[in-house]
């Protein structure tokens, strides 16, 4: 009996001695797992954003083809019809669909466009598109917004090349207005994914379109940081 009690006392002492170390190890283990999960999540978002950029190149490819067609085919006059008002109403309903996440405005170039969720061909026919895998404007990270830039789709980002350092870009959602100050403009190759890089410590807006406007061989990038 004494041996059993002695053994229990020894085990109790050891457990008291090792408990803080075991607790520290367990806490550290959980922290490492949380960090790994967070890093994996960030990595996955980066992969989604990169894939979205690749899909955007397909859309811009369609844009270039459409530009060629516009140059070759004369415009067709629209016939008047009693159904025209209904068609206009349908188009308006499409533009204000649930996929719309906000509005982008740049006073310097007279720009005001709806921002839709995703930079698909259908969305970019209507306005600007927020690339999948990038945060909504006003949120930490790098929010990437793309739009067409040629005669086939109206003005869109046609005058984006007039933007320079210090200019203001305004983005509105239903509850907030965010103002960004341009700090850099650059021209990159179509598949340059570094323009999507971001950090949770800052709120950056990246605008993407084609350049030159007639051949679309490169991408015009405008980078802006949110104003305090």
PDB file of N, CA, C and O in Angstrom, residues 43-108:
ATOM      1  N   UNK A  43      -2.518  31.610 -49.318  1.00  0.00           N
ATOM      2  CA  UNK A  43      -1.964  31.013 -50.522  1.00  0.00           C
ATOM      3  C   UNK A  43      -3.075  30.643 -51.491  1.00  0.00           C
ATOM      4  O   UNK A  43      -2.952  30.835 -52.703  1.00  0.00           O
ATOM      5  N   UNK A  44      -4.176  30.105 -50.966  1.00  0.00           N
ATOM      6  CA  UNK A  44      -5.301  29.716 -51.810  1.00  0.00           C
ATOM      7  C   UNK A  44      -5.920  30.937 -52.472  1.00  0.00           C
ATOM      8  O   UNK A  44      -6.282  30.909 -53.650  1.00  0.00           O
ATOM      9  N   UNK A  45      -6.047  32.040 -51.712  1.00  0.00           N
ATOM     10  CA  UNK A  45      -6.588  33.271 -52.278  1.00  0.00           C
ATOM     11  C   UNK A  45      -5.696  33.770 -53.406  1.00  0.00           C
ATOM     12  O   UNK A  45      -6.184  34.246 -54.435  1.00  0.00           O
ATOM     13  N   UNK A  46      -4.382  33.679 -53.204  1.00  0.00           N
ATOM     14  CA  UNK A  46      -3.451  34.106 -54.250  1.00  0.00           C
ATOM     15  C   UNK A  46      -3.617  33.262 -55.513  1.00  0.00           C
ATOM     16  O   UNK A  46      -3.549  33.779 -56.633  1.00  0.00           O
ATOM     17  N   UNK A  47      -3.838  31.950 -55.326  1.00  0.00           N
ATOM     18  CA  UNK A  47      -4.031  31.065 -56.472  1.00  0.00           C
ATOM     19  C   UNK A  47      -5.314  31.427 -57.212  1.00  0.00           C
ATOM     20  O   UNK A  47      -5.349  31.431 -58.448  1.00  0.00           O
ATOM     21  N   UNK A  48      -6.376  31.725 -56.467  1.00  0.00           N
ATOM     22  CA  UNK A  48      -7.643  32.102 -57.084  1.00  0.00           C
ATOM     23  C   UNK A  48      -7.483  33.396 -57.864  1.00  0.00           C
ATOM     24  O   UNK A  48      -7.979  33.532 -58.984  1.00  0.00           O
ATOM     25  N   UNK A  49      -6.769  34.364 -57.266  1.00  0.00           N
ATOM     26  CA  UNK A  49      -6.553  35.650 -57.928  1.00  0.00           C
ATOM     27  C   UNK A  49      -5.746  35.472 -59.204  1.00  0.00           C
ATOM     28  O   UNK A  49      -6.048  36.074 -60.239  1.00  0.00           O
ATOM     29  N   UNK A  50      -4.707  34.630 -59.157  1.00  0.00           N
ATOM     30  CA  UNK A  50      -3.876  34.392 -60.337  1.00  0.00           C
ATOM     31  C   UNK A  50      -4.690  33.725 -61.443  1.00  0.00           C
ATOM     32  O   UNK A  50      -4.570  34.064 -62.618  1.00  0.00           O
ATOM     33  N   UNK A  51      -5.546  32.769 -61.057  1.00  0.00           N
ATOM     34  CA  UNK A  51      -6.398  32.098 -62.036  1.00  0.00           C
ATOM     35  C   UNK A  51      -7.395  33.087 -62.635  1.00  0.00           C
ATOM     36  O   UNK A  51      -7.670  33.058 -63.837  1.00  0.00           O
ATOM     37  N   UNK A  52      -7.907  33.979 -61.794  1.00  0.00           N
ATOM     38  CA  UNK A  52      -8.830  34.996 -62.282  1.00  0.00           C
ATOM     39  C   UNK A  52      -8.147  35.919 -63.272  1.00  0.00           C
ATOM     40  O   UNK A  52      -8.747  36.343 -64.260  1.00  0.00           O
ATOM     41  N   UNK A  53      -6.867  36.216 -63.033  1.00  0.00           N
ATOM     42  CA  UNK A  53      -6.113  37.061 -63.968  1.00  0.00           C
ATOM     43  C   UNK A  53      -5.930  36.348 -65.305  1.00  0.00           C
ATOM     44  O   UNK A  53      -6.039  36.976 -66.368  1.00  0.00           O
ATOM     45  N   UNK A  54      -5.682  35.034 -65.252  1.00  0.00           N
ATOM     46  CA  UNK A  54      -5.554  34.278 -66.499  1.00  0.00           C
ATOM     47  C   UNK A  54      -6.869  34.275 -67.280  1.00  0.00           C
ATOM     48  O   UNK A  54      -6.887  34.392 -68.517  1.00  0.00           O
ATOM     49  N   UNK A  55      -7.977  34.138 -66.571  1.00  0.00           N
ATOM     50  CA  UNK A  55      -9.273  34.185 -67.235  1.00  0.00           C
ATOM     51  C   UNK A  55      -9.533  35.569 -67.818  1.00  0.00           C
ATOM     52  O   UNK A  55     -10.161  35.695 -68.872  1.00  0.00           O
ATOM     53  N   UNK A  56      -9.034  36.597 -67.120  1.00  0.00           N
ATOM     54  CA  UNK A  56      -9.186  37.955 -67.618  1.00  0.00           C
ATOM     55  C   UNK A  56      -8.484  38.123 -68.960  1.00  0.00           C
ATOM     56  O   UNK A  56      -8.965  38.850 -69.839  1.00  0.00           O
ATOM     57  N   UNK A  57      -7.353  37.447 -69.143  1.00  0.00           N
ATOM     58  CA  UNK A  57      -6.628  37.550 -70.411  1.00  0.00           C
ATOM     59  C   UNK A  57      -7.465  36.997 -71.558  1.00  0.00           C
ATOM     60  O   UNK A  57      -7.404  37.502 -72.682  1.00  0.00           O
ATOM     61  N   UNK A  58      -8.251  35.969 -71.279  1.00  0.00           N
ATOM     62  CA  UNK A  58      -9.140  35.429 -72.306  1.00  0.00           C
ATOM     63  C   UNK A  58     -10.208  36.456 -72.665  1.00  0.00           C
ATOM     64  O   UNK A  58     -10.566  36.623 -73.832  1.00  0.00           O
ATOM     65  N   UNK A  59     -10.710  37.151 -71.644  1.00  0.00           N
ATOM     66  CA  UNK A  59     -11.714  38.192 -71.890  1.00  0.00           C
ATOM     67  C   UNK A  59     -11.119  39.321 -72.718  1.00  0.00           C
ATOM     68  O   UNK A  59     -11.731  39.808 -73.664  1.00  0.00           O
ATOM     69  N   UNK A  60      -9.898  39.740 -72.364  1.00  0.00           N
ATOM     70  CA  UNK A  60      -9.253  40.811 -73.115  1.00  0.00           C
ATOM     71  C   UNK A  60      -8.918  40.364 -74.534  1.00  0.00           C
ATOM     72  O   UNK A  60      -8.868  41.175 -75.451  1.00  0.00           O
ATOM     73  N   UNK A  61      -8.713  39.079 -74.725  1.00  0.00           N
ATOM     74  CA  UNK A  61      -8.478  38.553 -76.066  1.00  0.00           C
ATOM     75  C   UNK A  61      -9.731  38.706 -76.909  1.00  0.00           C
ATOM     76  O   UNK A  61      -9.684  39.089 -78.080  1.00  0.00           O
ATOM     77  N   UNK A  62     -10.881  38.425 -76.286  1.00  0.00           N
ATOM     78  CA  UNK A  62     -12.159  38.625 -76.975  1.00  0.00           C
ATOM     79  C   UNK A  62     -12.346  40.093 -77.300  1.00  0.00           C
ATOM     80  O   UNK A  62     -12.842  40.464 -78.357  1.00  0.00           O
ATOM     81  N   UNK A  63     -11.909  40.951 -76.381  1.00  0.00           N
ATOM     82  CA  UNK A  63     -12.009  42.395 -76.573  1.00  0.00           C
ATOM     83  C   UNK A  63     -11.254  42.819 -77.822  1.00  0.00           C
ATOM     84  O   UNK A  63     -11.763  43.589 -78.641  1.00  0.00           O
ATOM     85  N   UNK A  64     -10.037  42.307 -78.024  1.00  0.00           N
ATOM     86  CA  UNK A  64      -9.227  42.671 -79.181  1.00  0.00           C
ATOM     87  C   UNK A  64      -9.890  42.219 -80.469  1.00  0.00           C
ATOM     88  O   UNK A  64      -9.908  42.927 -81.467  1.00  0.00           O
ATOM     89  N   UNK A  65     -10.474  41.008 -80.428  1.00  0.00           N
ATOM     90  CA  UNK A  65     -11.172  40.499 -81.602  1.00  0.00           C
ATOM     91  C   UNK A  65     -12.384  41.363 -81.921  1.00  0.00           C
ATOM     92  O   UNK A  65     -12.662  41.669 -83.078  1.00  0.00           O
ATOM     93  N   UNK A  66     -13.103  41.777 -80.883  1.00  0.00           N
ATOM     94  CA  UNK A  66     -14.286  42.610 -81.086  1.00  0.00           C
ATOM     95  C   UNK A  66     -13.899  43.954 -81.686  1.00  0.00           C
ATOM     96  O   UNK A  66     -14.607  44.515 -82.509  1.00  0.00           O
ATOM     97  N   UNK A  67     -12.746  44.478 -81.273  1.00  0.00           N
ATOM     98  CA  UNK A  67     -12.266  45.747 -81.803  1.00  0.00           C
ATOM     99  C   UNK A  67     -12.022  45.632 -83.300  1.00  0.00           C
ATOM    100  O   UNK A  67     -12.336  46.543 -84.066  1.00  0.00           O
ATOM    101  N   UNK A  68     -11.477  44.498 -83.744  1.00  0.00           N
ATOM    102  CA  UNK A  68     -11.233  44.287 -85.163  1.00  0.00           C
ATOM    103  C   UNK A  68     -12.541  44.267 -85.936  1.00  0.00           C
ATOM    104  O   UNK A  68     -12.655  44.828 -87.020  1.00  0.00           O
ATOM    105  N   UNK A  69     -13.529  43.617 -85.355  1.00  0.00           N
ATOM    106  CA  UNK A  69     -14.826  43.526 -86.016  1.00  0.00           C
ATOM    107  C   UNK A  69     -15.467  44.903 -86.127  1.00  0.00           C
ATOM    108  O   UNK A  69     -16.044  45.263 -87.143  1.00  0.00           O
ATOM    109  N   UNK A  70     -15.344  45.702 -85.080  1.00  0.00           N
ATOM    110  CA  UNK A  70     -15.912  47.046 -85.097  1.00  0.00           C
ATOM    111  C   UNK A  70     -15.272  47.879 -86.195  1.00  0.00           C
ATOM    112  O   UNK A  70     -15.920  48.674 -86.868  1.00  0.00           O
ATOM    113  N   UNK A  71     -13.965  47.706 -86.407  1.00  0.00           N
ATOM    114  CA  UNK A  71     -13.268  48.459 -87.441  1.00  0.00           C
ATOM    115  C   UNK A  71     -13.696  48.043 -88.843  1.00  0.00           C
ATOM    116  O   UNK A  71     -13.682  48.839 -89.773  1.00  0.00           O
ATOM    117  N   UNK A  72     -14.081  46.758 -89.009  1.00  0.00           N
ATOM    118  CA  UNK A  72     -14.380  46.233 -90.335  1.00  0.00           C
ATOM    119  C   UNK A  72     -15.849  46.335 -90.712  1.00  0.00           C
ATOM    120  O   UNK A  72     -16.201  46.495 -91.870  1.00  0.00           O
ATOM    121  N   UNK A  73     -16.742  46.225 -89.734  1.00  0.00           N
ATOM    122  CA  UNK A  73     -18.164  46.176 -90.024  1.00  0.00           C
ATOM    123  C   UNK A  73     -18.813  47.513 -89.715  1.00  0.00           C
ATOM    124  O   UNK A  73     -18.666  48.035 -88.617  1.00  0.00           O
ATOM    125  N   UNK A  74     -19.556  48.103 -90.669  1.00  0.00           N
ATOM    126  CA  UNK A  74     -20.238  49.364 -90.418  1.00  0.00           C
ATOM    127  C   UNK A  74     -21.352  49.195 -89.403  1.00  0.00           C
ATOM    128  O   UNK A  74     -21.952  48.115 -89.302  1.00  0.00           O
ATOM    129  N   UNK A  75     -21.636  50.219 -88.615  1.00  0.00           N
ATOM    130  CA  UNK A  75     -22.689  50.101 -87.602  1.00  0.00           C
ATOM    131  C   UNK A  75     -24.055  49.917 -88.226  1.00  0.00           C
ATOM    132  O   UNK A  75     -24.344  50.460 -89.279  1.00  0.00           O
ATOM    133  N   UNK A  76     -24.887  49.124 -87.572  1.00  0.00           N
ATOM    134  CA  UNK A  76     -26.243  48.870 -88.049  1.00  0.00           C
ATOM    135  C   UNK A  76     -27.207  49.757 -87.295  1.00  0.00           C
ATOM    136  O   UNK A  76     -27.205  49.788 -86.057  1.00  0.00           O
ATOM    137  N   UNK A  77     -28.024  50.490 -88.033  1.00  0.00           N
ATOM    138  CA  UNK A  77     -28.973  51.389 -87.389  1.00  0.00           C
ATOM    139  C   UNK A  77     -30.044  50.574 -86.687  1.00  0.00           C
ATOM    140  O   UNK A  77     -30.575  49.602 -87.224  1.00  0.00           O
ATOM    141  N   UNK A  78     -30.367  51.004 -85.480  1.00  0.00           N
ATOM    142  CA  UNK A  78     -31.372  50.298 -84.688  1.00  0.00           C
ATOM    143  C   UNK A  78     -32.765  50.683 -85.151  1.00  0.00           C
ATOM    144  O   UNK A  78     -33.096  51.857 -85.260  1.00  0.00           O
ATOM    145  N   UNK A  79     -33.591  49.685 -85.468  1.00  0.00           N
ATOM    146  CA  UNK A  79     -34.939  49.953 -85.902  1.00  0.00           C
ATOM    147  C   UNK A  79     -35.811  50.290 -84.719  1.00  0.00           C
ATOM    148  O   UNK A  79     -35.714  49.693 -83.650  1.00  0.00           O
ATOM    149  N   UNK A  80     -36.686  51.266 -84.923  1.00  0.00           N
ATOM    150  CA  UNK A  80     -37.575  51.667 -83.854  1.00  0.00           C
ATOM    151  C   UNK A  80     -38.644  50.603 -83.665  1.00  0.00           C
ATOM    152  O   UNK A  80     -39.162  50.019 -84.601  1.00  0.00           O
ATOM    153  N   UNK A  81     -38.985  50.351 -82.445  1.00  0.00           N
ATOM    154  CA  UNK A  81     -39.984  49.329 -82.146  1.00  0.00           C
ATOM    155  C   UNK A  81     -40.716  49.684 -80.884  1.00  0.00           C
ATOM    156  O   UNK A  81     -40.168  50.333 -79.991  1.00  0.00           O
ATOM    157  N   UNK A  82     -41.957  49.253 -80.786  1.00  0.00           N
ATOM    158  CA  UNK A  82     -42.723  49.531 -79.583  1.00  0.00           C
ATOM    159  C   UNK A  82     -42.159  48.777 -78.396  1.00  0.00           C
ATOM    160  O   UNK A  82     -42.445  49.098 -77.256  1.00  0.00           O
ATOM    161  N   UNK A  83     -41.324  47.740 -78.654  1.00  0.00           N
ATOM    162  CA  UNK A  83     -40.774  46.932 -77.574  1.00  0.00           C
ATOM    163  C   UNK A  83     -39.480  47.505 -77.030  1.00  0.00           C
ATOM    164  O   UNK A  83     -38.923  46.978 -76.092  1.00  0.00           O
ATOM    165  N   UNK A  84     -38.990  48.571 -77.603  1.00  0.00           N
ATOM    166  CA  UNK A  84     -37.717  49.151 -77.180  1.00  0.00           C
ATOM    167  C   UNK A  84     -37.685  49.513 -75.715  1.00  0.00           C
ATOM    168  O   UNK A  84     -36.743  49.205 -75.000  1.00  0.00           O
ATOM    169  N   UNK A  85     -38.727  50.194 -75.184  1.00  0.00           N
ATOM    170  CA  UNK A  85     -38.695  50.541 -73.755  1.00  0.00           C
ATOM    171  C   UNK A  85     -38.544  49.325 -72.867  1.00  0.00           C
ATOM    172  O   UNK A  85     -37.842  49.347 -71.868  1.00  0.00           O
ATOM    173  N   UNK A  86     -39.205  48.235 -73.232  1.00  0.00           N
ATOM    174  CA  UNK A  86     -39.101  47.014 -72.418  1.00  0.00           C
ATOM    175  C   UNK A  86     -37.691  46.481 -72.453  1.00  0.00           C
ATOM    176  O   UNK A  86     -37.150  46.007 -71.452  1.00  0.00           O
ATOM    177  N   UNK A  87     -37.034  46.547 -73.629  1.00  0.00           N
ATOM    178  CA  UNK A  87     -35.658  46.075 -73.754  1.00  0.00           C
ATOM    179  C   UNK A  87     -34.739  46.909 -72.898  1.00  0.00           C
ATOM    180  O   UNK A  87     -33.851  46.403 -72.220  1.00  0.00           O
ATOM    181  N   UNK A  88     -34.961  48.237 -72.919  1.00  0.00           N
ATOM    182  CA  UNK A  88     -34.131  49.114 -72.097  1.00  0.00           C
ATOM    183  C   UNK A  88     -34.304  48.787 -70.634  1.00  0.00           C
ATOM    184  O   UNK A  88     -33.358  48.804 -69.854  1.00  0.00           O
ATOM    185  N   UNK A  89     -35.530  48.490 -70.223  1.00  0.00           N
ATOM    186  CA  UNK A  89     -35.807  48.157 -68.830  1.00  0.00           C
ATOM    187  C   UNK A  89     -35.099  46.881 -68.430  1.00  0.00           C
ATOM    188  O   UNK A  89     -34.539  46.778 -67.341  1.00  0.00           O
ATOM    189  N   UNK A  90     -35.104  45.882 -69.330  1.00  0.00           N
ATOM    190  CA  UNK A  90     -34.427  44.611 -69.047  1.00  0.00           C
ATOM    191  C   UNK A  90     -32.943  44.826 -68.867  1.00  0.00           C
ATOM    192  O   UNK A  90     -32.323  44.276 -67.957  1.00  0.00           O
ATOM    193  N   UNK A  91     -32.349  45.655 -69.733  1.00  0.00           N
ATOM    194  CA  UNK A  91     -30.910  45.923 -69.646  1.00  0.00           C
ATOM    195  C   UNK A  91     -30.586  46.614 -68.332  1.00  0.00           C
ATOM    196  O   UNK A  91     -29.593  46.301 -67.674  1.00  0.00           O
ATOM    197  N   UNK A  92     -31.432  47.552 -67.911  1.00  0.00           N
ATOM    198  CA  UNK A  92     -31.202  48.253 -66.653  1.00  0.00           C
ATOM    199  C   UNK A  92     -31.245  47.296 -65.482  1.00  0.00           C
ATOM    200  O   UNK A  92     -30.449  47.386 -64.547  1.00  0.00           O
ATOM    201  N   UNK A  93     -32.191  46.330 -65.534  1.00  0.00           N
ATOM    202  CA  UNK A  93     -32.288  45.359 -64.450  1.00  0.00           C
ATOM    203  C   UNK A  93     -31.054  44.483 -64.383  1.00  0.00           C
ATOM    204  O   UNK A  93     -30.606  44.093 -63.305  1.00  0.00           O
ATOM    205  N   UNK A  94     -30.460  44.176 -65.555  1.00  0.00           N
ATOM    206  CA  UNK A  94     -29.255  43.363 -65.575  1.00  0.00           C
ATOM    207  C   UNK A  94     -28.089  44.122 -64.954  1.00  0.00           C
ATOM    208  O   UNK A  94     -27.291  43.571 -64.209  1.00  0.00           O
ATOM    209  N   UNK A  95     -28.000  45.411 -65.259  1.00  0.00           N
ATOM    210  CA  UNK A  95     -26.889  46.211 -64.764  1.00  0.00           C
ATOM    211  C   UNK A  95     -26.940  46.353 -63.253  1.00  0.00           C
ATOM    212  O   UNK A  95     -25.926  46.407 -62.579  1.00  0.00           O
ATOM    213  N   UNK A  96     -28.154  46.421 -62.693  1.00  0.00           N
ATOM    214  CA  UNK A  96     -28.278  46.579 -61.247  1.00  0.00           C
ATOM    215  C   UNK A  96     -28.564  45.232 -60.585  1.00  0.00           C
ATOM    216  O   UNK A  96     -29.293  45.154 -59.618  1.00  0.00           O
ATOM    217  N   UNK A  97     -28.002  44.174 -61.141  1.00  0.00           N
ATOM    218  CA  UNK A  97     -28.216  42.832 -60.616  1.00  0.00           C
ATOM    219  C   UNK A  97     -27.498  42.660 -59.280  1.00  0.00           C
ATOM    220  O   UNK A  97     -26.644  43.464 -58.909  1.00  0.00           O
ATOM    221  N   UNK A  98     -27.836  41.579 -58.531  1.00  0.00           N
ATOM    222  CA  UNK A  98     -27.191  41.324 -57.243  1.00  0.00           C
ATOM    223  C   UNK A  98     -25.677  41.167 -57.331  1.00  0.00           C
ATOM    224  O   UNK A  98     -24.985  41.239 -56.340  1.00  0.00           O
ATOM    225  N   UNK A  99     -25.141  40.932 -58.553  1.00  0.00           N
ATOM    226  CA  UNK A  99     -23.706  40.779 -58.707  1.00  0.00           C
ATOM    227  C   UNK A  99     -22.941  42.076 -58.581  1.00  0.00           C
ATOM    228  O   UNK A  99     -21.718  42.075 -58.541  1.00  0.00           O
ATOM    229  N   UNK A 100     -23.646  43.203 -58.519  1.00  0.00           N
ATOM    230  CA  UNK A 100     -22.979  44.495 -58.402  1.00  0.00           C
ATOM    231  C   UNK A 100     -22.519  44.717 -56.965  1.00  0.00           C
ATOM    232  O   UNK A 100     -23.278  44.547 -56.009  1.00  0.00           O
ATOM    233  N   UNK A 101     -21.234  45.075 -56.794  1.00  0.00           N
ATOM    234  CA  UNK A 101     -20.670  45.236 -55.450  1.00  0.00           C
ATOM    235  C   UNK A 101     -20.341  46.686 -55.111  1.00  0.00           C
ATOM    236  O   UNK A 101     -20.013  46.995 -53.970  1.00  0.00           O
ATOM    237  N   UNK A 102     -20.413  47.579 -56.089  1.00  0.00           N
ATOM    238  CA  UNK A 102     -20.106  48.971 -55.801  1.00  0.00           C
ATOM    239  C   UNK A 102     -20.004  49.813 -57.052  1.00  0.00           C
ATOM    240  O   UNK A 102     -20.381  49.385 -58.151  1.00  0.00           O
ATOM    241  N   UNK A 103     -19.480  51.032 -56.874  1.00  0.00           N
ATOM    242  CA  UNK A 103     -19.310  51.980 -57.975  1.00  0.00           C
ATOM    243  C   UNK A 103     -17.917  52.585 -57.879  1.00  0.00           C
ATOM    244  O   UNK A 103     -17.457  52.933 -56.782  1.00  0.00           O
ATOM    245  N   UNK A 104     -17.220  52.699 -59.012  1.00  0.00           N
ATOM    246  CA  UNK A 104     -15.913  53.349 -59.046  1.00  0.00           C
ATOM    247  C   UNK A 104     -16.049  54.675 -59.790  1.00  0.00           C
ATOM    248  O   UNK A 104     -16.694  54.738 -60.846  1.00  0.00           O
ATOM    249  N   UNK A 105     -15.445  55.723 -59.237  1.00  0.00           N
ATOM    250  CA  UNK A 105     -15.504  57.046 -59.838  1.00  0.00           C
ATOM    251  C   UNK A 105     -14.105  57.675 -59.857  1.00  0.00           C
ATOM    252  O   UNK A 105     -13.367  57.583 -58.878  1.00  0.00           O
ATOM    253  N   UNK A 106     -13.766  58.290 -60.971  1.00  0.00           N
ATOM    254  CA  UNK A 106     -12.529  59.066 -61.086  1.00  0.00           C
ATOM    255  C   UNK A 106     -12.898  60.383 -61.749  1.00  0.00           C
ATOM    256  O   UNK A 106     -13.092  60.450 -62.966  1.00  0.00           O
ATOM    257  N   UNK A 107     -13.021  61.430 -60.957  1.00  0.00           N
ATOM    258  CA  UNK A 107     -13.487  62.722 -61.459  1.00  0.00           C
ATOM    259  C   UNK A 107     -12.578  63.278 -62.547  1.00  0.00           C
ATOM    260  O   UNK A 107     -13.045  63.921 -63.488  1.00  0.00           O
ATOM    261  N   UNK A 108     -11.284  63.044 -62.427  1.00  0.00           N
ATOM    262  CA  UNK A 108     -10.329  63.623 -63.378  1.00  0.00           C
ATOM    263  C   UNK A 108     -10.631  63.225 -64.812  1.00  0.00           C
ATOM    264  O   UNK A 108     -10.418  64.009 -65.745  1.00  0.00           O
TER     265      UNK A 108
END
